């Protein structure tokens, strides 16, 4: 019986180390991706963490929170997508319509009107698949 308990304790210890390594790796990934402003192509396994800089998507995504974007061109109405406005500016807004030509109309959840410019599928970098609003207070203290 002592052997079974000892084996169980060893398995538990291995699991704790694995979980710790996974959590630390995820934290490093999020911080690195969030602070690497110059690297728009920082995707690991097709995912990229980004810091939300404005309140245009509140309350869905809080200012200074982290959103995880999956690289994809598969866009549907109501998805929150990240798209390029120019070479240096990325925006995360909700898809409110797609016309027959494939042009996408977007809008920030807290904005009163839709974005003026249509988004082409070519400018879409991905869609938000996870948001970490709980990080907004911590990140806000360092910005």
Tab-separated table of N, CA and C in Angstrom:
chain	number	residue	atom	x	y	z
A	1	UNK	N	0.818	-1.193	0.000
A	1	UNK	CA	0.000	0.000	0.000
A	1	UNK	C	0.865	1.261	0.000
A	2	UNK	N	2.027	1.201	0.678
A	2	UNK	CA	2.930	2.342	0.703
A	2	UNK	C	3.470	2.632	-0.688
A	3	UNK	N	3.701	1.579	-1.468
A	3	UNK	CA	4.212	1.743	-2.825
A	3	UNK	C	3.194	2.487	-3.694
A	4	UNK	N	1.920	2.164	-3.557
A	4	UNK	CA	0.862	2.826	-4.325
A	4	UNK	C	0.769	4.296	-3.937
A	5	UNK	N	0.837	4.590	-2.635
A	5	UNK	CA	0.777	5.986	-2.177
A	5	UNK	C	1.998	6.761	-2.673
A	6	UNK	N	3.166	6.111	-2.631
A	6	UNK	CA	4.390	6.758	-3.077
A	6	UNK	C	4.317	7.052	-4.583
A	7	UNK	N	3.828	6.092	-5.358
A	7	UNK	CA	3.675	6.284	-6.802
A	7	UNK	C	2.677	7.403	-7.085
A	8	UNK	N	1.578	7.438	-6.326
A	8	UNK	CA	0.574	8.489	-6.490
A	8	UNK	C	1.153	9.862	-6.175
A	9	UNK	N	1.988	9.937	-5.150
A	9	UNK	CA	2.620	11.199	-4.784
A	9	UNK	C	3.587	11.656	-5.878
A	10	UNK	N	4.313	10.721	-6.473
A	10	UNK	CA	5.250	11.060	-7.543
A	10	UNK	C	4.495	11.548	-8.780
A	11	UNK	N	3.402	10.873	-9.103
A	11	UNK	CA	2.584	11.285	-10.251
A	11	UNK	C	2.021	12.689	-9.998
A	12	UNK	N	1.574	12.927	-8.777
A	12	UNK	CA	1.036	14.234	-8.409
A	12	UNK	C	2.108	15.320	-8.556
A	13	UNK	N	3.328	15.017	-8.125
A	13	UNK	CA	4.429	15.974	-8.223
A	13	UNK	C	4.766	16.269	-9.689
A	14	UNK	N	4.791	15.253	-10.532
A	14	UNK	CA	5.052	15.443	-11.966
A	14	UNK	C	3.954	16.308	-12.586
A	15	UNK	N	2.703	16.033	-12.225
A	15	UNK	CA	1.583	16.814	-12.739
A	15	UNK	C	1.703	18.281	-12.311
A	16	UNK	N	2.083	18.524	-11.044
A	16	UNK	CA	2.243	19.891	-10.561
A	16	UNK	C	3.334	20.622	-11.335
A	17	UNK	N	4.457	19.957	-11.608
A	17	UNK	CA	5.531	20.567	-12.384
A	17	UNK	C	5.074	20.867	-13.811
A	18	UNK	N	4.374	19.923	-14.411
A	18	UNK	CA	3.864	20.123	-15.771
A	18	UNK	C	2.920	21.317	-15.807
A	19	UNK	N	2.014	21.403	-14.849
A	19	UNK	CA	1.056	22.505	-14.786
A	19	UNK	C	1.775	23.839	-14.562
A	20	UNK	N	2.763	23.840	-13.700
A	20	UNK	CA	3.533	25.058	-13.448
A	20	UNK	C	4.254	25.524	-14.706
A	21	UNK	N	4.886	24.595	-15.402
A	21	UNK	CA	5.585	24.936	-16.637
A	21	UNK	C	4.608	25.461	-17.680
A	22	UNK	N	3.440	24.849	-17.774
A	22	UNK	CA	2.430	25.296	-18.747
A	22	UNK	C	1.952	26.710	-18.431
A	23	UNK	N	1.689	26.993	-17.165
A	23	UNK	CA	1.209	28.325	-16.768
A	23	UNK	C	2.284	29.377	-17.007
A	24	UNK	N	3.517	29.080	-16.618
A	24	UNK	CA	4.610	30.033	-16.830
A	24	UNK	C	4.833	30.259	-18.332
A	25	UNK	N	4.787	29.204	-19.120
A	25	UNK	CA	4.960	29.339	-20.567
A	25	UNK	C	3.870	30.214	-21.167
A	26	UNK	N	2.631	30.019	-20.738
A	26	UNK	CA	1.517	30.827	-21.244
A	26	UNK	C	1.696	32.292	-20.849
A	27	UNK	N	2.144	32.530	-19.625
A	27	UNK	CA	2.367	33.906	-19.170
A	27	UNK	C	3.461	34.581	-19.994
A	28	UNK	N	4.567	33.879	-20.219
A	28	UNK	CA	5.662	34.429	-21.018
A	28	UNK	C	5.182	34.705	-22.441
A	29	UNK	N	4.435	33.779	-23.005
A	29	UNK	CA	3.883	33.932	-24.352
A	29	UNK	C	3.006	35.184	-24.438
A	30	UNK	N	2.110	35.360	-23.481
A	30	UNK	CA	1.196	36.510	-23.497
A	30	UNK	C	1.959	37.817	-23.333
A	31	UNK	N	2.900	37.851	-22.385
A	31	UNK	CA	3.661	39.079	-22.162
A	31	UNK	C	4.521	39.393	-23.373
A	32	UNK	N	5.231	38.413	-23.884
A	32	UNK	CA	6.099	38.643	-25.044
A	32	UNK	C	5.291	39.119	-26.243
A	33	UNK	N	4.207	38.456	-26.524
A	33	UNK	CA	3.375	38.847	-27.663
A	33	UNK	C	2.754	40.211	-27.479
A	34	UNK	N	2.388	40.528	-26.240
A	34	UNK	CA	1.740	41.808	-25.970
A	34	UNK	C	2.711	42.976	-26.065
A	35	UNK	N	3.967	42.772	-25.693
A	35	UNK	CA	4.912	43.880	-25.709
A	35	UNK	C	5.686	43.987	-27.013
A	36	UNK	N	5.593	43.000	-27.882
A	36	UNK	CA	6.332	43.051	-29.152
A	36	UNK	C	5.523	43.848	-30.168
A	37	UNK	N	5.570	45.165	-30.041
A	37	UNK	CA	4.767	46.060	-30.878
A	37	UNK	C	5.176	46.043	-32.348
A	38	UNK	N	6.457	45.834	-32.611
A	38	UNK	CA	6.933	45.896	-33.987
A	38	UNK	C	6.676	44.627	-34.771
A	39	UNK	N	6.342	43.548	-34.096
A	39	UNK	CA	6.214	42.261	-34.774
A	39	UNK	C	4.746	41.888	-34.922
A	40	UNK	N	4.150	42.256	-36.057
A	40	UNK	CA	2.741	41.937	-36.292
A	40	UNK	C	2.530	40.462	-36.625
A	41	UNK	N	3.604	39.746	-36.889
A	41	UNK	CA	3.490	38.349	-37.290
A	41	UNK	C	3.926	37.385	-36.194
A	42	UNK	N	3.833	37.790	-34.937
A	42	UNK	CA	4.212	36.931	-33.816
A	42	UNK	C	3.055	35.975	-33.497
A	43	UNK	N	3.007	34.885	-34.236
A	43	UNK	CA	1.980	33.868	-34.008
A	43	UNK	C	2.673	32.585	-33.571
A	44	UNK	N	2.187	31.980	-32.517
A	44	UNK	CA	2.699	30.686	-32.073
A	44	UNK	C	1.557	29.693	-32.223
A	45	UNK	N	1.783	28.667	-33.024
A	45	UNK	CA	0.751	27.670	-33.337
A	45	UNK	C	-0.517	28.324	-33.876
A	46	UNK	N	-0.347	29.440	-34.605
A	46	UNK	CA	-1.483	30.115	-35.231
A	46	UNK	C	-2.223	31.085	-34.327
A	47	UNK	N	-1.690	31.384	-33.137
A	47	UNK	CA	-2.346	32.289	-32.194
A	47	UNK	C	-1.411	33.425	-31.807
A	48	UNK	N	-1.996	34.596	-31.558
A	48	UNK	CA	-1.212	35.784	-31.212
A	48	UNK	C	-1.913	36.551	-30.095
A	49	UNK	N	-1.187	36.870	-29.008
A	49	UNK	CA	-1.778	37.728	-27.972
A	49	UNK	C	-1.598	39.200	-28.357
A	50	UNK	N	-2.607	40.007	-28.122
A	50	UNK	CA	-2.518	41.443	-28.383
A	50	UNK	C	-3.125	42.197	-27.200
A	51	UNK	N	-2.587	43.371	-26.934
A	51	UNK	CA	-3.144	44.232	-25.891
A	51	UNK	C	-4.196	45.127	-26.531
A	52	UNK	N	-5.347	45.225	-25.901
A	52	UNK	CA	-6.429	46.089	-26.368
A	52	UNK	C	-6.108	47.506	-25.902
A	53	UNK	N	-5.927	48.422	-26.845
A	53	UNK	CA	-5.448	49.761	-26.510
A	53	UNK	C	-6.543	50.791	-26.274
A	54	UNK	N	-7.756	50.535	-26.777
A	54	UNK	CA	-8.831	51.522	-26.633
A	54	UNK	C	-10.076	50.856	-26.068
A	55	UNK	N	-11.065	51.674	-25.782
A	55	UNK	CA	-12.318	51.173	-25.230
A	55	UNK	C	-13.407	50.948	-26.262
A	56	UNK	N	-13.043	50.891	-27.540
A	56	UNK	CA	-14.061	50.771	-28.587
A	56	UNK	C	-14.823	49.447	-28.545
A	57	UNK	N	-14.263	48.436	-27.878
A	57	UNK	CA	-14.940	47.133	-27.802
A	57	UNK	C	-15.454	46.819	-26.396
A	58	UNK	N	-15.475	47.823	-25.512
A	58	UNK	CA	-15.986	47.572	-24.169
A	58	UNK	C	-17.493	47.379	-24.220
A	59	UNK	N	-18.072	46.557	-23.392
A	59	UNK	CA	-17.475	45.810	-22.288
A	59	UNK	C	-16.908	44.445	-22.702
A	60	UNK	N	-17.052	44.063	-23.960
A	60	UNK	CA	-16.572	42.754	-24.408
A	60	UNK	C	-15.077	42.603	-24.174
A	61	UNK	N	-14.301	43.620	-24.578
A	61	UNK	CA	-12.849	43.619	-24.349
A	61	UNK	C	-12.494	44.944	-23.687
A	62	UNK	N	-11.972	44.863	-22.469
A	62	UNK	CA	-11.621	46.073	-21.731
A	62	UNK	C	-10.289	46.651	-22.216
A	63	UNK	N	-10.156	47.964	-22.097
A	63	UNK	CA	-8.895	48.623	-22.407
A	63	UNK	C	-7.789	48.013	-21.547
A	64	UNK	N	-6.646	47.744	-22.159
A	64	UNK	CA	-5.465	47.135	-21.531
A	64	UNK	C	-5.618	45.644	-21.240
A	65	UNK	N	-6.685	45.025	-21.673
A	65	UNK	CA	-6.800	43.574	-21.505
A	65	UNK	C	-6.027	42.890	-22.635
A	66	UNK	N	-5.917	41.575	-22.571
A	66	UNK	CA	-5.225	40.810	-23.610
A	66	UNK	C	-6.260	39.996	-24.374
A	67	UNK	N	-6.185	40.081	-25.698
A	67	UNK	CA	-7.034	39.258	-26.559
A	67	UNK	C	-6.119	38.290	-27.304
A	68	UNK	N	-6.573	37.067	-27.489
A	68	UNK	CA	-5.816	36.088	-28.263
A	68	UNK	C	-6.497	35.953	-29.610
A	69	UNK	N	-5.714	36.187	-30.667
A	69	UNK	CA	-6.222	36.193	-32.034
A	69	UNK	C	-5.734	34.944	-32.750
A	70	UNK	N	-6.664	34.236	-33.377
A	70	UNK	CA	-6.327	33.068	-34.194
A	70	UNK	C	-6.192	33.515	-35.643
A	71	UNK	N	-5.066	33.183	-36.263
A	71	UNK	CA	-4.842	33.547	-37.660
A	71	UNK	C	-5.820	32.770	-38.538
A	72	UNK	N	-6.738	33.483	-39.180
A	72	UNK	CA	-7.719	32.854	-40.061
A	72	UNK	C	-8.333	33.915	-40.964
A	73	UNK	N	-8.836	33.483	-42.087
A	73	UNK	CA	-9.594	34.349	-42.993
A	73	UNK	C	-11.068	33.934	-42.999
A	74	UNK	N	-11.409	32.941	-42.200
A	74	UNK	CA	-12.775	32.441	-42.092
A	74	UNK	C	-13.564	33.370	-41.171
A	75	UNK	N	-14.289	34.288	-41.761
A	75	UNK	CA	-14.964	35.348	-41.013
A	75	UNK	C	-16.470	35.257	-41.224
A	76	UNK	N	-17.204	35.411	-40.137
A	76	UNK	CA	-18.668	35.409	-40.188
A	76	UNK	C	-19.204	36.620	-39.440
A	77	UNK	N	-20.459	36.932	-39.682
A	77	UNK	CA	-21.115	38.020	-38.965
A	77	UNK	C	-21.062	37.734	-37.469
A	78	UNK	N	-20.811	38.766	-36.676
A	78	UNK	CA	-20.693	38.755	-35.210
A	78	UNK	C	-19.328	38.304	-34.697
A	79	UNK	N	-18.426	37.840	-35.578
A	79	UNK	CA	-17.059	37.544	-35.138
A	79	UNK	C	-16.365	38.858	-34.789
A	80	UNK	N	-15.450	38.805	-33.829
A	80	UNK	CA	-14.575	39.941	-33.558
A	80	UNK	C	-13.269	39.637	-34.264
A	81	UNK	N	-12.911	40.487	-35.218
A	81	UNK	CA	-11.728	40.229	-36.045
A	81	UNK	C	-10.647	41.269	-35.773
A	82	UNK	N	-9.410	40.896	-36.070
A	82	UNK	CA	-8.305	41.848	-36.066
A	82	UNK	C	-7.938	42.090	-37.526
A	83	UNK	N	-7.857	43.361	-37.893
A	83	UNK	CA	-7.538	43.699	-39.273
A	83	UNK	C	-6.560	44.863	-39.313
A	84	UNK	N	-5.840	44.956	-40.439
A	84	UNK	CA	-4.857	46.014	-40.621
A	84	UNK	C	-5.523	47.248	-41.206
A	85	UNK	N	-5.291	48.372	-40.557
A	85	UNK	CA	-5.740	49.655	-41.091
A	85	UNK	C	-4.642	50.233	-41.974
A	86	UNK	N	-3.410	50.062	-41.534
A	86	UNK	CA	-2.224	50.417	-42.317
A	86	UNK	C	-1.101	49.483	-41.886
A	87	UNK	N	0.131	49.777	-42.282
A	87	UNK	CA	1.253	48.888	-41.973
A	87	UNK	C	1.538	48.765	-40.477
A	88	UNK	N	1.135	49.756	-39.689
A	88	UNK	CA	1.466	49.762	-38.274
A	88	UNK	C	0.269	49.616	-37.347
A	89	UNK	N	-0.932	49.738	-37.867
A	89	UNK	CA	-2.112	49.782	-36.999
A	89	UNK	C	-3.026	48.590	-37.225
A	90	UNK	N	-3.284	47.861	-36.140
A	90	UNK	CA	-4.239	46.763	-36.152
A	90	UNK	C	-5.445	47.168	-35.295
A	91	UNK	N	-6.616	46.745	-35.702
A	91	UNK	CA	-7.851	47.064	-34.988
A	91	UNK	C	-8.631	45.779	-34.772
A	92	UNK	N	-9.228	45.640	-33.588
A	92	UNK	CA	-10.147	44.530	-33.306
A	92	UNK	C	-11.551	45.106	-33.183
A	93	UNK	N	-12.422	44.774	-34.125
A	93	UNK	CA	-13.826	45.201	-34.102
A	93	UNK	C	-14.714	44.041	-34.533
A	94	UNK	N	-16.007	44.188	-34.252
A	94	UNK	CA	-16.988	43.142	-34.560
A	94	UNK	C	-17.483	43.265	-36.004
A	95	UNK	N	-17.645	42.128	-36.665
A	95	UNK	CA	-18.206	42.090	-38.023
A	95	UNK	C	-19.715	42.276	-37.912
A	96	UNK	N	-20.235	43.305	-38.590
A	96	UNK	CA	-21.687	43.513	-38.568
A	96	UNK	C	-22.320	43.244	-39.924
A	97	UNK	N	-21.470	42.999	-40.932
A	97	UNK	CA	-22.004	42.667	-42.246
A	97	UNK	C	-20.902	42.321	-43.233
A	98	UNK	N	-21.262	41.486	-44.198
A	98	UNK	CA	-20.349	41.127	-45.283
A	98	UNK	C	-21.158	41.221	-46.577
A	99	UNK	N	-20.696	42.064	-47.519
A	99	UNK	CA	-21.457	42.216	-48.759
A	99	UNK	C	-21.099	41.112	-49.765
A	100	UNK	N	-21.743	41.122	-50.914
A	100	UNK	CA	-21.561	40.071	-51.926
A	100	UNK	C	-20.130	40.002	-52.459
A	101	UNK	N	-19.447	41.144	-52.460
A	101	UNK	CA	-18.066	41.182	-52.945
A	101	UNK	C	-17.073	40.712	-51.883
A	102	UNK	N	-17.556	40.464	-50.680
A	102	UNK	CA	-16.682	40.007	-49.601
A	102	UNK	C	-16.133	41.126	-48.737
A	103	UNK	N	-16.563	42.366	-48.994
A	103	UNK	CA	-16.134	43.485	-48.159
A	103	UNK	C	-16.844	43.418	-46.809
A	104	UNK	N	-16.095	43.667	-45.756
A	104	UNK	CA	-16.589	43.468	-44.390
A	104	UNK	C	-16.861	44.815	-43.737
A	105	UNK	N	-18.042	44.945	-43.142
A	105	UNK	CA	-18.377	46.131	-42.356
A	105	UNK	C	-18.153	45.779	-40.890
A	106	UNK	N	-17.414	46.648	-40.197
A	106	UNK	CA	-17.093	46.405	-38.792
A	106	UNK	C	-17.568	47.569	-37.933
A	107	UNK	N	-17.615	47.299	-36.629
A	107	UNK	CA	-18.037	48.330	-35.678
A	107	UNK	C	-17.517	47.949	-34.305
A	108	UNK	N	-17.004	48.927	-33.584
A	108	UNK	CA	-16.659	48.713	-32.186
A	108	UNK	C	-17.940	48.623	-31.377
A	109	UNK	N	-18.004	47.709	-30.418
A	109	UNK	CA	-19.235	47.508	-29.646
A	109	UNK	C	-19.713	48.784	-28.951
A	110	UNK	N	-18.786	49.618	-28.495
A	110	UNK	CA	-19.202	50.834	-27.796
A	110	UNK	C	-19.278	52.054	-28.721
A	111	UNK	N	-18.990	51.867	-29.995
A	111	UNK	CA	-19.126	52.964	-30.960
A	111	UNK	C	-20.573	53.050	-31.420
A	112	UNK	N	-21.025	54.272	-31.709
A	112	UNK	CA	-22.412	54.457	-32.123
A	112	UNK	C	-22.644	54.101	-33.582
A	113	UNK	N	-21.626	54.241	-34.406
A	113	UNK	CA	-21.779	53.974	-35.837
A	113	UNK	C	-20.744	52.968	-36.312
A	114	UNK	N	-21.020	52.389	-37.469
A	114	UNK	CA	-20.088	51.447	-38.085
A	114	UNK	C	-18.836	52.182	-38.536
A	115	UNK	N	-17.750	51.430	-38.684
A	115	UNK	CA	-16.507	52.008	-39.188
A	115	UNK	C	-16.726	52.529	-40.606
A	116	UNK	N	-16.095	53.649	-40.927
A	116	UNK	CA	-16.293	54.298	-42.222
A	116	UNK	C	-15.799	53.430	-43.372
A	117	UNK	N	-14.609	52.863	-43.225
A	117	UNK	CA	-14.017	52.070	-44.303
A	117	UNK	C	-14.397	50.602	-44.186
A	118	UNK	N	-14.659	49.998	-45.339
A	118	UNK	CA	-14.883	48.553	-45.394
A	118	UNK	C	-13.536	47.845	-45.265
A	119	UNK	N	-13.559	46.622	-44.760
A	119	UNK	CA	-12.345	45.831	-44.582
A	119	UNK	C	-12.341	44.740	-45.641
A	120	UNK	N	-11.230	44.616	-46.362
A	120	UNK	CA	-11.116	43.533	-47.335
A	120	UNK	C	-10.615	42.286	-46.612
A	121	UNK	N	-10.917	41.133	-47.159
A	121	UNK	CA	-10.466	39.872	-46.567
A	121	UNK	C	-8.940	39.816	-46.501
A	122	UNK	N	-8.291	40.486	-47.431
A	122	UNK	CA	-6.832	40.537	-47.463
A	122	UNK	C	-6.260	41.211	-46.202
A	123	UNK	N	-6.994	42.175	-45.650
A	123	UNK	CA	-6.531	42.914	-44.471
A	123	UNK	C	-6.840	42.205	-43.154
A	124	UNK	N	-7.662	41.167	-43.201
A	124	UNK	CA	-8.009	40.429	-41.988
A	124	UNK	C	-6.813	39.590	-41.552
A	125	UNK	N	-6.417	39.756	-40.301
A	125	UNK	CA	-5.281	38.999	-39.747
A	125	UNK	C	-5.754	37.805	-38.915
A	126	UNK	N	-6.994	37.846	-38.444
A	126	UNK	CA	-7.514	36.737	-37.658
A	126	UNK	C	-8.736	37.153	-36.876
A	127	UNK	N	-9.203	36.242	-36.013
A	127	UNK	CA	-10.343	36.585	-35.170
A	127	UNK	C	-10.035	36.292	-33.714
A	128	UNK	N	-10.662	37.085	-32.857
A	128	UNK	CA	-10.452	36.955	-31.417
A	128	UNK	C	-11.151	35.686	-30.944
A	129	UNK	N	-10.377	34.801	-30.324
A	129	UNK	CA	-10.939	33.543	-29.830
A	129	UNK	C	-10.942	33.475	-28.301
A	130	UNK	N	-10.199	34.397	-27.677
A	130	UNK	CA	-10.178	34.428	-26.214
A	130	UNK	C	-9.806	35.837	-25.776
A	131	UNK	N	-10.384	36.264	-24.685
A	131	UNK	CA	-10.032	37.564	-24.128
A	131	UNK	C	-9.771	37.408	-22.637
A	132	UNK	N	-8.807	38.169	-22.146
A	132	UNK	CA	-8.437	38.099	-20.733
A	132	UNK	C	-8.614	39.480	-20.115
A	133	UNK	N	-9.874	39.821	-19.842
A	133	UNK	CA	-10.193	41.128	-19.274
A	133	UNK	C	-9.609	41.304	-17.879
A	134	UNK	N	-9.396	40.206	-17.174
A	134	UNK	CA	-8.876	40.284	-15.807
A	134	UNK	C	-7.457	40.862	-15.758
A	135	UNK	N	-6.765	40.900	-16.877
A	135	UNK	CA	-5.401	41.438	-16.921
A	135	UNK	C	-5.362	42.952	-17.123
A	136	UNK	N	-6.514	43.572	-17.391
A	136	UNK	CA	-6.516	44.995	-17.744
A	136	UNK	C	-5.982	45.888	-16.625
A	137	UNK	N	-6.310	45.593	-15.380
A	137	UNK	CA	-5.824	46.419	-14.276
A	137	UNK	C	-4.316	46.299	-14.112
A	138	UNK	N	-3.792	45.076	-14.249
A	138	UNK	CA	-2.350	44.867	-14.106
A	138	UNK	C	-1.594	45.539	-15.243
A	139	UNK	N	-2.032	45.324	-16.475
A	139	UNK	CA	-1.355	45.912	-17.633
A	139	UNK	C	-1.461	47.427	-17.591
A	140	UNK	N	-2.619	47.937	-17.156
A	140	UNK	CA	-2.811	49.372	-17.072
A	140	UNK	C	-1.818	50.060	-16.152
A	141	UNK	N	-1.362	49.379	-15.135
A	141	UNK	CA	-0.387	49.966	-14.208
A	141	UNK	C	0.990	50.115	-14.839
A	142	UNK	N	1.283	49.316	-15.867
A	142	UNK	CA	2.585	49.357	-16.515
A	142	UNK	C	2.605	50.145	-17.813
A	143	UNK	N	1.480	50.657	-18.246
A	143	UNK	CA	1.408	51.392	-19.515
A	143	UNK	C	1.464	52.867	-19.275
